[in-house]
Coordinates of C-alpha atoms in Angstrom, one line a residue:
M17 CA 16.0 23.9 56.9
K18 CA 14.7 20.3 56.6
K19 CA 11.3 21.6 55.7
S20 CA 12.6 24.0 53.1
T21 CA 14.8 21.3 51.6
C22 CA 12.0 18.9 51.4
K23 CA 9.8 21.5 49.6
K24 CA 12.6 22.2 47.2
T25 CA 13.1 18.5 46.5
V26 CA 9.4 18.0 45.7
K27 CA 9.5 21.1 43.4
E28 CA 12.6 19.7 41.7
K29 CA 10.8 16.4 41.1
E30 CA 7.8 18.2 39.7
T31 CA 10.0 20.3 37.4
A32 CA 11.8 17.1 36.3
K33 CA 8.4 15.5 35.4
V34 CA 7.3 18.5 33.4
T35 CA 10.7 18.6 31.6
K36 CA 10.4 14.9 30.9
K37 CA 6.9 15.3 29.5
K38 CA 8.0 18.1 27.2
E39 CA 10.9 15.9 25.9
Q40 CA 8.5 13.1 25.2
E41 CA 6.2 15.4 23.4
T42 CA 8.9 16.8 21.1
G43 CA 11.8 14.2 21.1
K44 CA 12.3 12.4 17.8
E45 CA 12.3 9.0 19.6
Y46 CA 8.8 9.6 20.8
K47 CA 7.1 11.0 17.6
W48 CA 6.8 9.8 14.0
N49 CA 8.9 11.5 11.4
L50 CA 6.6 11.4 8.4
S51 CA 9.1 13.5 6.4
D52 CA 11.0 10.3 5.8
I53 CA 8.2 9.5 3.3
Y54 CA 7.5 13.0 1.9
K55 CA 8.3 16.5 3.0
D56 CA 4.8 17.7 2.4
Y57 CA 1.7 17.2 0.3
K58 CA 3.3 19.2 -2.6
E59 CA 5.9 16.5 -2.9
W60 CA 3.2 13.8 -2.4
G61 CA 1.2 15.4 -5.2
K62 CA 4.0 15.0 -7.6
D63 CA 4.1 11.2 -7.0
Y64 CA 0.3 11.1 -7.2
R65 CA 0.4 12.5 -10.7
K66 CA 3.3 10.2 -11.5
V67 CA 1.3 7.1 -10.6
E68 CA -1.6 8.3 -12.7
K69 CA 0.7 8.4 -15.7
Q70 CA 2.4 5.1 -14.9
A71 CA -1.0 3.4 -14.7
E72 CA -1.9 4.8 -18.2
E73 CA 1.4 3.5 -19.5
L74 CA 0.7 0.0 -18.0
V75 CA -2.7 -0.2 -19.7
S76 CA -0.9 0.3 -23.1
Y77 CA 0.8 -3.1 -22.6
K78 CA -2.5 -5.0 -23.0
G79 CA -2.1 -7.6 -25.6
K80 CA 1.7 -7.5 -25.4
L81 CA 2.5 -9.7 -22.4
G82 CA 3.1 -12.6 -24.8
E83 CA 6.4 -10.9 -25.8
E84 CA 9.4 -11.5 -23.5
K85 CA 10.9 -8.0 -23.7
A86 CA 7.5 -6.3 -23.2
L87 CA 6.6 -8.6 -20.2
L88 CA 9.9 -7.8 -18.4
E89 CA 9.4 -4.1 -19.1
F90 CA 5.8 -4.3 -17.8
F91 CA 6.8 -6.0 -14.5
K92 CA 9.6 -3.4 -13.9
K93 CA 7.2 -0.5 -14.5
Q94 CA 4.5 -2.1 -12.4
E95 CA 6.9 -2.6 -9.6
E96 CA 8.0 1.0 -9.7
M97 CA 4.4 2.2 -9.6
D98 CA 3.6 -0.2 -6.7
K99 CA 6.6 1.1 -4.6
I100 CA 5.5 4.7 -5.0
S101 CA 1.9 3.7 -4.3
Y102 CA 3.0 2.2 -1.0
K103 CA 4.3 5.7 0.0
L104 CA 1.4 7.5 -1.5
Y105 CA -1.1 5.6 0.7
R106 CA 0.9 5.5 3.9
Y107 CA 1.6 9.2 4.1
P108 CA -2.0 10.4 4.5
Q109 CA -3.0 7.2 6.3
L110 CA -0.4 7.6 9.0
A111 CA -1.2 11.3 9.3
R112 CA -4.9 10.6 9.7
D113 CA -4.1 8.0 12.4
L114 CA -2.2 10.7 14.3
N115 CA -5.1 13.1 14.1
S116 CA -8.5 12.0 12.7
L117 CA -9.4 15.7 12.3
D118 CA -6.6 16.3 9.9
K119 CA -8.6 17.5 6.9
D120 CA -5.8 17.2 4.4
A121 CA -5.0 13.7 5.5
V122 CA -8.6 12.5 5.3
E123 CA -9.2 14.0 1.9
N124 CA -5.9 12.8 0.4
L125 CA -6.4 9.3 1.7
Q126 CA -9.8 9.2 0.1
K127 CA -8.3 10.6 -3.1
V128 CA -5.6 7.9 -3.2
E129 CA -8.1 5.1 -2.4
F130 CA -10.2 6.2 -5.3
L131 CA -7.1 6.2 -7.6
F132 CA -6.2 2.7 -6.5
A133 CA -9.8 1.4 -7.2
K134 CA -9.6 3.0 -10.7
I135 CA -6.2 1.4 -11.4
N136 CA -7.4 -2.0 -10.3
T137 CA -10.3 -1.9 -12.7
E138 CA -8.1 -0.7 -15.6
L139 CA -5.6 -3.5 -15.0
S140 CA -8.1 -6.3 -14.2
W141 CA -7.0 -8.0 -17.5
I142 CA -3.5 -8.8 -16.4
N143 CA -3.9 -12.3 -14.8
S144 CA -6.0 -13.6 -17.7
E145 CA -3.4 -12.5 -20.2
L146 CA -0.6 -14.0 -18.2
I147 CA -2.4 -17.3 -18.0
N148 CA -3.1 -17.2 -21.8
N149 CA 0.6 -17.0 -22.4
R150 CA 1.6 -19.5 -19.7
E151 CA 3.6 -21.8 -21.9
K152 CA 5.9 -19.1 -23.2
I153 CA 6.2 -17.4 -19.8
E154 CA 7.2 -20.6 -18.0
K155 CA 10.2 -20.8 -20.3
W156 CA 11.2 -17.1 -19.7
I157 CA 10.9 -17.1 -15.8
V158 CA 13.9 -19.5 -15.4
K159 CA 16.1 -16.6 -16.6
K160 CA 17.9 -14.4 -14.0
E161 CA 16.2 -11.2 -15.1
F162 CA 12.8 -12.7 -14.2
S163 CA 13.9 -14.0 -10.8
D164 CA 12.1 -11.3 -8.8
Y165 CA 8.8 -12.2 -10.4
R166 CA 9.2 -16.0 -10.6
F167 CA 7.5 -17.0 -7.4
G168 CA 4.4 -14.8 -8.0
L169 CA 4.0 -16.1 -11.5
E170 CA 4.4 -19.7 -10.5
N171 CA 1.8 -19.2 -7.8
L172 CA -0.6 -17.6 -10.3
F173 CA -0.2 -20.6 -12.6
R174 CA -0.7 -23.0 -9.7
L175 CA -4.1 -21.3 -9.1
Q176 CA -5.0 -21.1 -12.8
E177 CA -8.1 -23.3 -12.5
H178 CA -9.5 -20.8 -10.0
V179 CA -8.8 -17.7 -12.0
L180 CA -11.9 -16.4 -13.8
K181 CA -11.8 -15.4 -17.5
E182 CA -11.7 -11.7 -18.1
N183 CA -15.4 -11.3 -18.9
E184 CA -16.4 -13.4 -15.9
S185 CA -14.1 -11.4 -13.6
K186 CA -15.5 -8.2 -14.9
L187 CA -19.1 -9.4 -14.4
L188 CA -18.4 -10.4 -10.8
S189 CA -16.6 -7.0 -10.2
F190 CA -20.0 -5.3 -10.7
Y191 CA -21.2 -7.1 -7.6
S192 CA -18.2 -6.2 -5.3
S193 CA -20.2 -3.7 -3.3
Y194 CA -23.0 -6.2 -2.9
M195 CA -20.6 -8.9 -1.7
S196 CA -19.4 -6.7 1.1
A197 CA -23.0 -5.9 2.2
P198 CA -23.0 -8.4 5.1
R199 CA -20.0 -6.7 6.7
T200 CA -21.5 -3.3 6.2
I201 CA -24.9 -4.2 7.6
Y202 CA -23.4 -6.0 10.6
S203 CA -21.4 -2.9 11.4
E204 CA -24.5 -0.7 11.2
I205 CA -26.5 -3.1 13.4
T206 CA -23.8 -3.6 16.1
V207 CA -22.1 -0.2 16.1
T208 CA -23.9 2.7 14.4
D209 CA -27.5 1.8 15.5
V210 CA -26.6 0.8 19.0
E211 CA -27.8 2.8 22.0
W212 CA -25.6 1.6 24.8
P213 CA -27.5 1.1 28.1
T214 CA -26.4 2.6 31.3
V215 CA -26.0 0.6 34.5
K216 CA -25.4 1.5 38.2
L217 CA -22.5 -0.3 39.8
S218 CA -22.2 -1.3 43.5
T219 CA -20.3 2.0 44.1
G220 CA -23.2 4.0 42.9
E221 CA -21.3 5.0 39.8
E222 CA -23.3 5.0 36.6
V223 CA -21.5 3.5 33.6
E224 CA -22.5 3.3 29.9
V225 CA -22.1 -0.3 28.6
T226 CA -19.8 0.5 25.7
P227 CA -17.2 -2.1 24.4
A228 CA -14.4 -0.1 26.1
N229 CA -16.2 0.2 29.5
Y230 CA -17.2 -3.5 29.3
S231 CA -13.6 -4.5 28.8
K232 CA -12.4 -2.2 31.6
I233 CA -15.0 -3.4 34.2
L234 CA -14.4 -7.1 33.4
T235 CA -10.6 -6.5 33.7
K236 CA -10.4 -4.1 36.7
N237 CA -13.5 -4.3 38.8
R238 CA -13.1 -6.9 41.5
N239 CA -16.8 -7.0 42.4
Q240 CA -18.4 -10.1 40.7
E241 CA -21.9 -8.6 40.7
D242 CA -20.7 -5.5 38.8
R243 CA -19.0 -7.8 36.2
K244 CA -22.2 -9.8 35.9
L245 CA -24.3 -6.6 35.4
M246 CA -22.0 -5.4 32.6
F247 CA -22.0 -8.9 31.0
E248 CA -25.8 -9.2 31.0
N249 CA -26.3 -5.8 29.5
Y250 CA -23.5 -6.0 27.0
Y251 CA -24.4 -9.5 25.7
G252 CA -28.1 -8.6 26.0
L253 CA -27.6 -6.2 23.1
Y254 CA -26.6 -9.0 20.8
K255 CA -29.3 -11.4 22.2
K256 CA -32.0 -8.8 21.2
R257 CA -30.6 -8.7 17.7
E258 CA -29.6 -12.4 17.3
N259 CA -32.2 -13.3 14.7
T260 CA -31.3 -10.3 12.5
I261 CA -27.5 -10.9 12.9
A262 CA -28.1 -14.6 12.1
A263 CA -29.8 -13.7 8.9
V264 CA -26.9 -11.4 8.0
Y265 CA -24.4 -14.2 8.8
N266 CA -26.4 -16.7 6.7
S267 CA -26.1 -14.4 3.7
L268 CA -22.3 -14.2 4.3
L269 CA -22.1 -18.0 4.5
Q270 CA -24.2 -18.4 1.3
R271 CA -21.8 -15.9 -0.4
D272 CA -18.7 -17.8 0.7
I273 CA -20.2 -21.1 -0.7
A274 CA -21.2 -19.4 -3.9
S275 CA -17.7 -18.0 -4.3
M276 CA -16.3 -21.5 -3.7
K277 CA -18.4 -22.9 -6.5
S278 CA -17.8 -20.1 -9.0
H279 CA -14.0 -20.3 -8.5
N280 CA -14.0 -24.1 -8.9
Y281 CA -12.9 -25.1 -5.4
E282 CA -13.9 -28.5 -4.1
T283 CA -14.4 -27.3 -0.5
F284 CA -15.1 -24.0 1.3
L285 CA -11.9 -24.5 3.4
S286 CA -9.7 -24.8 0.3
R287 CA -11.3 -21.6 -1.0
F288 CA -9.8 -19.7 1.9
L289 CA -6.5 -21.6 2.3
E290 CA -5.4 -22.4 -1.2
G291 CA -4.2 -18.9 -1.9
N292 CA -1.2 -19.4 0.5
N293 CA -1.0 -23.1 -0.3
I294 CA -2.1 -24.1 3.2
P295 CA -3.2 -27.8 3.4
E296 CA -6.7 -28.3 4.8
K297 CA -5.2 -30.8 7.3
V298 CA -3.3 -27.9 9.0
Y299 CA -6.6 -26.2 9.9
L300 CA -8.2 -29.5 10.9
N301 CA -5.2 -30.5 12.9
L302 CA -5.4 -27.2 14.9
I303 CA -9.1 -27.4 15.8
N304 CA -9.0 -31.1 16.6
T305 CA -5.7 -31.2 18.5
A306 CA -6.4 -28.0 20.5
K307 CA -9.8 -29.4 21.6
K308 CA -8.1 -32.6 22.8
N309 CA -5.4 -30.7 24.8
T310 CA -7.6 -28.6 27.1
E311 CA -6.5 -30.1 30.4
P312 CA -4.1 -27.2 31.2
L313 CA -6.9 -24.7 30.4
K314 CA -9.2 -26.5 32.8
R315 CA -6.5 -26.6 35.4
Y316 CA -6.0 -22.9 35.1
L317 CA -9.8 -22.2 35.5
K318 CA -9.9 -24.3 38.7
L319 CA -6.9 -22.4 40.0
R320 CA -8.5 -19.0 39.2
K321 CA -11.7 -20.0 41.0
K322 CA -9.8 -21.0 44.1
I323 CA -7.5 -17.9 44.3
L324 CA -10.3 -15.5 43.5
G325 CA -12.4 -17.1 46.2
L326 CA -15.5 -17.6 44.0
K327 CA -18.2 -20.1 44.8
K328 CA -19.2 -20.1 41.1
Y329 CA -16.9 -19.2 38.3
H330 CA -18.5 -17.5 35.3
N331 CA -17.1 -16.4 31.9
Y332 CA -17.1 -12.8 33.0
D333 CA -14.6 -13.7 35.8
G334 CA -12.0 -14.7 33.2
S335 CA -10.3 -11.3 32.7
I336 CA -9.9 -10.1 36.3
N337 CA -6.3 -10.3 37.5
L338 CA -5.5 -12.9 40.3
V339 CA -3.7 -10.2 42.2
E340 CA -4.0 -6.4 42.3
F341 CA -1.1 -5.0 40.5
D342 CA -0.9 -1.4 39.3
K343 CA 2.8 -0.7 38.9
D344 CA 3.7 2.1 36.4
Y345 CA 6.4 1.4 33.8
E346 CA 7.9 4.6 32.3
Y347 CA 8.3 4.3 28.6
D348 CA 12.1 4.9 28.6
D349 CA 12.4 2.0 31.1
A350 CA 10.1 -0.2 29.1
K351 CA 12.1 0.5 26.0
E352 CA 15.4 -0.6 27.7
M353 CA 13.8 -3.7 29.0
V354 CA 12.5 -4.8 25.6
L355 CA 15.9 -4.0 24.1
K356 CA 17.8 -6.1 26.7
S357 CA 15.3 -8.9 26.4
V358 CA 16.1 -9.7 22.7
A359 CA 19.8 -10.2 23.5
P360 CA 19.4 -14.0 22.8
L361 CA 18.6 -13.2 19.2
G362 CA 22.1 -11.8 18.6
E363 CA 23.9 -8.5 18.2
E364 CA 22.6 -7.8 14.7
Y365 CA 19.0 -8.1 15.8
T366 CA 19.6 -5.9 18.9
E367 CA 21.3 -3.2 16.8
K368 CA 18.4 -3.1 14.4
M369 CA 15.9 -2.8 17.3
K370 CA 18.1 0.0 18.8
K371 CA 17.7 1.9 15.6
A372 CA 14.0 1.3 15.4
I373 CA 13.3 2.8 18.9
S374 CA 15.4 5.9 18.4
E375 CA 14.8 7.5 15.0
G376 CA 11.2 8.6 14.6
W377 CA 9.8 5.2 13.8
L378 CA 7.4 5.2 16.8
D379 CA 4.6 7.5 17.9
V380 CA 4.4 6.6 21.5
F381 CA 1.8 8.4 23.6
E382 CA -1.9 9.0 23.5
A383 CA -3.1 12.3 22.0
K384 CA -6.4 13.9 21.0
G385 CA -7.7 12.6 17.7
K386 CA -5.1 9.8 17.6
R387 CA -6.2 6.3 16.6
S388 CA -6.5 3.9 19.5
G389 CA -4.6 0.6 19.8
A390 CA -1.3 -0.3 18.3
Y391 CA 0.2 -1.5 15.0
S392 CA 3.3 -1.7 12.9
A393 CA 3.0 -0.5 9.2
G394 CA 5.8 -1.1 6.7
V395 CA 6.8 1.4 4.0
Y396 CA 9.1 -0.4 1.6
G397 CA 12.3 1.7 0.8
V398 CA 11.7 3.9 3.9
H399 CA 11.2 2.0 7.2
P400 CA 8.3 0.6 9.3
Y401 CA 6.2 3.0 11.5
M402 CA 4.8 1.9 14.8
L403 CA 1.8 3.4 16.5
L404 CA 1.4 3.0 20.2
N405 CA -0.9 4.5 22.9
Y406 CA 1.6 3.9 25.7
N407 CA -0.1 4.2 29.2
K408 CA 2.6 2.8 31.6
T409 CA 0.7 -0.5 32.2
L410 CA 2.3 -3.9 32.1
D411 CA 0.2 -4.6 29.1
S412 CA 1.6 -1.6 27.2
V413 CA 5.1 -2.8 27.9
F414 CA 4.3 -6.1 26.2
T415 CA 2.5 -4.3 23.4
L416 CA 5.8 -2.5 22.7
A417 CA 7.7 -5.8 22.5
H418 CA 4.9 -7.2 20.3
E419 CA 4.9 -4.4 17.8
L420 CA 8.7 -4.3 17.7
G421 CA 8.6 -7.9 16.7
H422 CA 6.5 -7.0 13.7
T423 CA 8.8 -4.1 12.9
L424 CA 12.0 -6.2 13.0
H425 CA 10.3 -8.9 10.8
T426 CA 9.4 -6.2 8.3
L427 CA 12.9 -4.7 8.4
Y428 CA 14.6 -8.1 7.8
S429 CA 12.2 -8.8 5.0
D430 CA 12.7 -5.5 3.3
E431 CA 16.5 -5.6 3.6
N432 CA 16.7 -9.1 2.1
Q433 CA 13.9 -9.3 -0.5
P434 CA 13.0 -7.4 -3.6
F435 CA 9.7 -5.5 -3.5
S436 CA 7.8 -8.3 -5.3
T437 CA 8.5 -10.8 -2.5
S438 CA 8.9 -8.6 0.5
D439 CA 5.4 -8.8 1.9
Y440 CA 5.0 -11.7 4.2
T441 CA 1.7 -13.5 4.9
I442 CA -0.6 -13.2 7.9
F443 CA 0.1 -16.9 8.4
V444 CA 3.6 -16.1 9.7
A445 CA 3.0 -12.5 10.7
E446 CA 2.4 -13.1 14.4
V447 CA 5.4 -15.4 15.0
A448 CA 8.0 -12.7 15.6
S449 CA 5.6 -10.6 17.7
T450 CA 4.6 -13.4 20.1
F451 CA 8.2 -14.7 20.2
N452 CA 9.4 -11.2 21.5
E453 CA 6.7 -11.3 24.2
K454 CA 8.1 -14.6 25.4
L455 CA 11.6 -13.1 25.6
L456 CA 10.3 -10.1 27.5
L457 CA 8.6 -12.4 30.0
D458 CA 11.8 -14.2 30.6
Y459 CA 13.8 -11.0 31.1
M460 CA 11.3 -9.4 33.5
L461 CA 10.9 -12.6 35.6
E462 CA 14.6 -12.8 35.9
N463 CA 14.9 -9.2 37.1
T464 CA 12.2 -9.0 39.8
E465 CA 12.0 -10.5 43.2
D466 CA 8.4 -9.3 43.8
P467 CA 6.1 -12.3 43.8
V468 CA 3.1 -10.0 43.0
E469 CA 4.9 -8.7 39.9
K470 CA 5.9 -12.3 38.9
I471 CA 2.3 -13.4 39.2
A472 CA 1.2 -10.5 37.0
L473 CA 3.9 -11.3 34.4
L474 CA 2.9 -15.0 34.3
E475 CA -0.7 -14.0 33.9
Q476 CA 0.3 -11.8 31.0
E477 CA 1.7 -14.8 29.1
I478 CA -1.0 -17.2 30.2
G479 CA -3.5 -14.7 28.9
N480 CA -1.8 -14.9 25.5
I481 CA -2.2 -18.7 25.6
T482 CA -5.8 -18.7 26.6
G483 CA -6.8 -15.8 24.3
T484 CA -4.5 -16.1 21.3
F485 CA -4.3 -19.8 21.1
Y486 CA -7.2 -21.7 22.8
F487 CA -10.0 -19.1 22.2
Q488 CA -9.0 -18.5 18.6
A489 CA -8.9 -22.2 18.0
L490 CA -12.4 -22.4 19.4
L491 CA -13.6 -19.6 17.1
A492 CA -11.9 -21.3 14.1
D493 CA -13.8 -24.5 15.0
Y494 CA -17.1 -22.6 15.1
E495 CA -16.4 -21.0 11.7
Y496 CA -15.7 -24.4 10.2
Q497 CA -19.0 -25.9 11.6
A498 CA -21.0 -22.8 10.5
H499 CA -19.8 -23.1 6.9
E500 CA -20.5 -26.8 6.9
L501 CA -24.2 -26.1 7.6
V502 CA -24.6 -24.3 4.3
E503 CA -22.4 -26.8 2.4
K504 CA -24.7 -29.6 3.6
G505 CA -27.9 -27.5 2.9
E506 CA -28.8 -27.3 6.6
P507 CA -30.7 -24.3 8.2
V508 CA -28.7 -21.4 9.7
T509 CA -30.6 -19.9 12.6
A510 CA -29.6 -18.1 15.8
E511 CA -30.6 -21.2 17.7
V512 CA -28.3 -23.4 15.6
L513 CA -25.3 -21.1 15.8
T514 CA -25.8 -20.7 19.5
G515 CA -25.9 -24.5 19.9
I516 CA -22.5 -24.8 18.1
I517 CA -20.9 -22.3 20.6
E518 CA -22.4 -24.0 23.6
K519 CA -21.1 -27.4 22.5
L520 CA -17.6 -25.9 22.0
F521 CA -17.6 -24.2 25.4
D522 CA -18.5 -27.6 27.0
E523 CA -15.6 -29.3 25.1
Y524 CA -13.0 -26.6 25.9
Y525 CA -14.0 -25.5 29.5
G526 CA -16.0 -28.5 30.8
K527 CA -17.8 -27.9 34.1
N528 CA -15.2 -25.3 35.2
V529 CA -17.3 -22.4 33.8
E530 CA -21.0 -21.9 34.7
K531 CA -23.4 -22.5 31.8
E532 CA -25.5 -19.5 30.9
E533 CA -27.6 -19.1 27.8
L534 CA -26.6 -15.5 27.2
L535 CA -22.9 -16.4 26.9
Y536 CA -23.5 -18.6 23.8
V537 CA -24.6 -15.7 21.6
L538 CA -20.9 -15.0 21.4
W539 CA -20.9 -15.8 17.7
A540 CA -22.9 -12.5 17.1
R541 CA -20.3 -10.3 18.7
V542 CA -17.1 -11.4 16.9
P543 CA -16.4 -8.9 14.0
H544 CA -13.9 -11.2 12.4
F545 CA -16.6 -13.6 11.4
F546 CA -18.3 -10.9 9.4
N547 CA -15.2 -8.9 8.2
S548 CA -12.5 -11.6 7.6
P549 CA -13.8 -15.2 7.4
F550 CA -11.2 -17.8 8.3
Y551 CA -8.8 -15.3 9.7
V552 CA -8.7 -16.1 13.4
Y553 CA -7.1 -19.5 13.1
Q554 CA -3.9 -17.8 12.0
Y555 CA -3.5 -16.3 15.5
A556 CA -3.4 -19.8 16.9
T557 CA -1.1 -21.3 14.3
C558 CA 1.4 -18.4 14.7
F559 CA 1.3 -18.8 18.5
A560 CA 2.0 -22.5 18.2
S561 CA 4.9 -21.8 15.7
S562 CA 6.5 -19.2 18.0
A563 CA 6.2 -21.7 21.0
I564 CA 8.2 -24.3 19.0
L565 CA 10.8 -21.9 17.8
Y566 CA 11.2 -20.5 21.3
D567 CA 11.8 -23.9 22.6
K568 CA 14.5 -24.6 19.9
I569 CA 16.3 -21.2 20.2
I570 CA 16.0 -20.5 24.0
K571 CA 15.4 -23.7 25.9
E572 CA 17.6 -26.1 23.9
K573 CA 20.6 -27.1 26.0
D574 CA 22.9 -27.9 23.1
E575 CA 24.6 -24.6 22.0
K576 CA 25.2 -25.8 18.4
K577 CA 21.6 -26.7 18.0
R578 CA 20.5 -23.3 19.5
N579 CA 22.7 -21.4 17.1
A580 CA 21.5 -23.4 14.2
A581 CA 17.9 -22.8 15.2
L582 CA 18.5 -19.0 15.6
K583 CA 20.1 -18.9 12.1
K584 CA 17.0 -20.6 10.7
Y585 CA 14.7 -18.2 12.5
I586 CA 16.5 -15.1 11.2
G587 CA 16.2 -16.8 7.8
L588 CA 12.4 -17.0 8.3
L589 CA 12.3 -13.3 9.1
S590 CA 14.4 -12.5 6.1
S591 CA 12.4 -14.6 3.6
G592 CA 9.5 -12.2 3.4
G593 CA 6.9 -13.6 1.0
S594 CA 9.4 -15.5 -1.2
D595 CA 7.9 -18.9 -0.5
F596 CA 4.7 -20.4 0.8
P597 CA 4.3 -19.9 4.6
M598 CA 4.2 -23.6 5.4
S599 CA 7.4 -24.1 3.6
Q600 CA 9.0 -21.1 5.3
L601 CA 8.0 -22.5 8.7
K602 CA 9.3 -26.0 7.9
K603 CA 12.7 -24.5 6.9
A604 CA 12.7 -22.8 10.4
G605 CA 11.8 -26.1 12.1
V606 CA 8.0 -26.0 12.5
D607 CA 5.6 -28.5 10.9
L608 CA 2.0 -27.4 11.7
S609 CA 0.6 -30.5 10.1
K610 CA 1.8 -32.6 13.0
K611 CA -0.1 -32.9 16.3
T612 CA 3.1 -32.3 18.3
A613 CA 3.3 -28.7 17.0
I614 CA -0.1 -27.9 18.6
E615 CA 0.6 -30.0 21.7
E616 CA 3.8 -27.9 22.5
V617 CA 1.5 -25.0 23.5
A618 CA -0.2 -27.2 26.1
K619 CA 3.2 -28.3 27.5
Q620 CA 4.4 -24.7 27.9
F621 CA 1.0 -23.8 29.5
D622 CA 1.5 -26.5 32.1
L623 CA 5.0 -25.2 32.9
L624 CA 3.7 -21.7 33.3
L625 CA 1.0 -22.9 35.7
D626 CA 3.7 -24.7 37.7
K627 CA 5.6 -21.4 38.1
L628 CA 2.3 -19.5 38.9
E629 CA 1.5 -21.9 41.7
I630 CA 5.0 -21.5 43.2
E631 CA 4.7 -17.7 43.2
I632 CA 1.2 -17.9 44.8
K633 CA 2.5 -20.1 47.6
K634 CA 5.3 -17.5 48.2
L635 CA 2.6 -14.8 48.5
K636 CA 0.7 -16.7 51.1
K637 CA 3.7 -17.1 53.4

């Protein structure tokens, strides 16, 4: 009987697993509901044709924006077109991300992208005409009916000296494809034309040195020689191409300096920061203060070397976990943990998240043809959509918390802002996501007694600090120094760029990481440098901002101060793009122009290391 009962129990468990899997494949809380945007492409097509007509109508306003009534009509019609355009783009884009082989999605996405390019050309005169009528418009925008458009217009006028005249703008538009050539060439050199080498690991297994396998081996393989082998072959690809990549990068730097001069900016840094009214001292404060507060980073590296039992610590040893931890977290359990973790943000926030995880806003699991990674994409007037590739790992639990942070930020913004000021900047975008990760860490640490799990959890957050803050600050420093070369008329070669990275590694990591020439070709393998110059610093500033807000909302002992800080934080999430990001953060209690804002990260890092050392001692008993 016992034997038979046991068999039955196993069978029941297997049946339960199959049932659960089917529920996850079909349940609305696990799959996107794209019909919230359009029922089908027939309905999508109606809006496509509508936008075509709306664009033609907007063109007819050329020469009329100096009339108050006509200007208001123009803005209202443009806003209506833009709202529909959002949906028009997202529908095929999201469908393609679910299945890259979806022919209708691919074709319709290309179709809408072509339409948008055509509309942008047809409406390229708008800014020039608005500036030409600035004196009259500044009087009109104080009126209530213009309130939704006031901030955007004031910002345009603020940047007036950098806005080209219509004929100048049109001339430069002919070179737009040429201007993006460095990015395209870099992609061809480092992705399309690459033949990934194959190496034999200590187990005898042959592995192709692709980016995915490189990351996997450096994260999971506990044999240092295997990690070294992957590192040498992966970085070796960039070393072989370093002179060509340096030439491509030099052309990009020259382009950026030329753009600075043609748009009347005094410095290359202001060219990239002025659009969001970010003072240059914020950028400089980040790279200088981060570099002076690397003691916790060096402390962590020493600790890693000791715990991993390594005679020499190399850069390729930086991703391996201190302890072996492979616990599976079922998605439904992860969902509940994340939901419970945000309780400190109040009932309203929790209810909004509950809705987000239960009504077709997430596409949770991996599938054939589905895009890799994770993101949250807003659709104004509908709701955000979150893409995951949940695989039960601890990292995927934190990814869920991260993306839900973005989603709630978008939700608060869309509910409290008109369309024209609903889109928040990248400068504040990662605040809510990283804040939620901190809350999840607190919750999970409080609800486990397993020292191995606690160590894994602490490593998760420490990895965020080393990767999202310190490493991005290092990269931001490199970008600044590389652009300085061209501004000063100095040569840009692979040797010079490698020298900048080597010096920065010495300053950040000291003697705690072994020096090796191959490592310093790092500059050649960071796509952001070629695709989005002066982007990476925002990861670090957002992380610093969330560290300060977390301290005010969670760690502050005075309840009144905590509640006041929370109210300001919700205000930040609700403010969308209605103000400049520095002003938004200051209202919430963060001033990134001060050294203390950056130093707060180092303090939290030290506290995490204290906790990590305590848990490691428990493990040794």
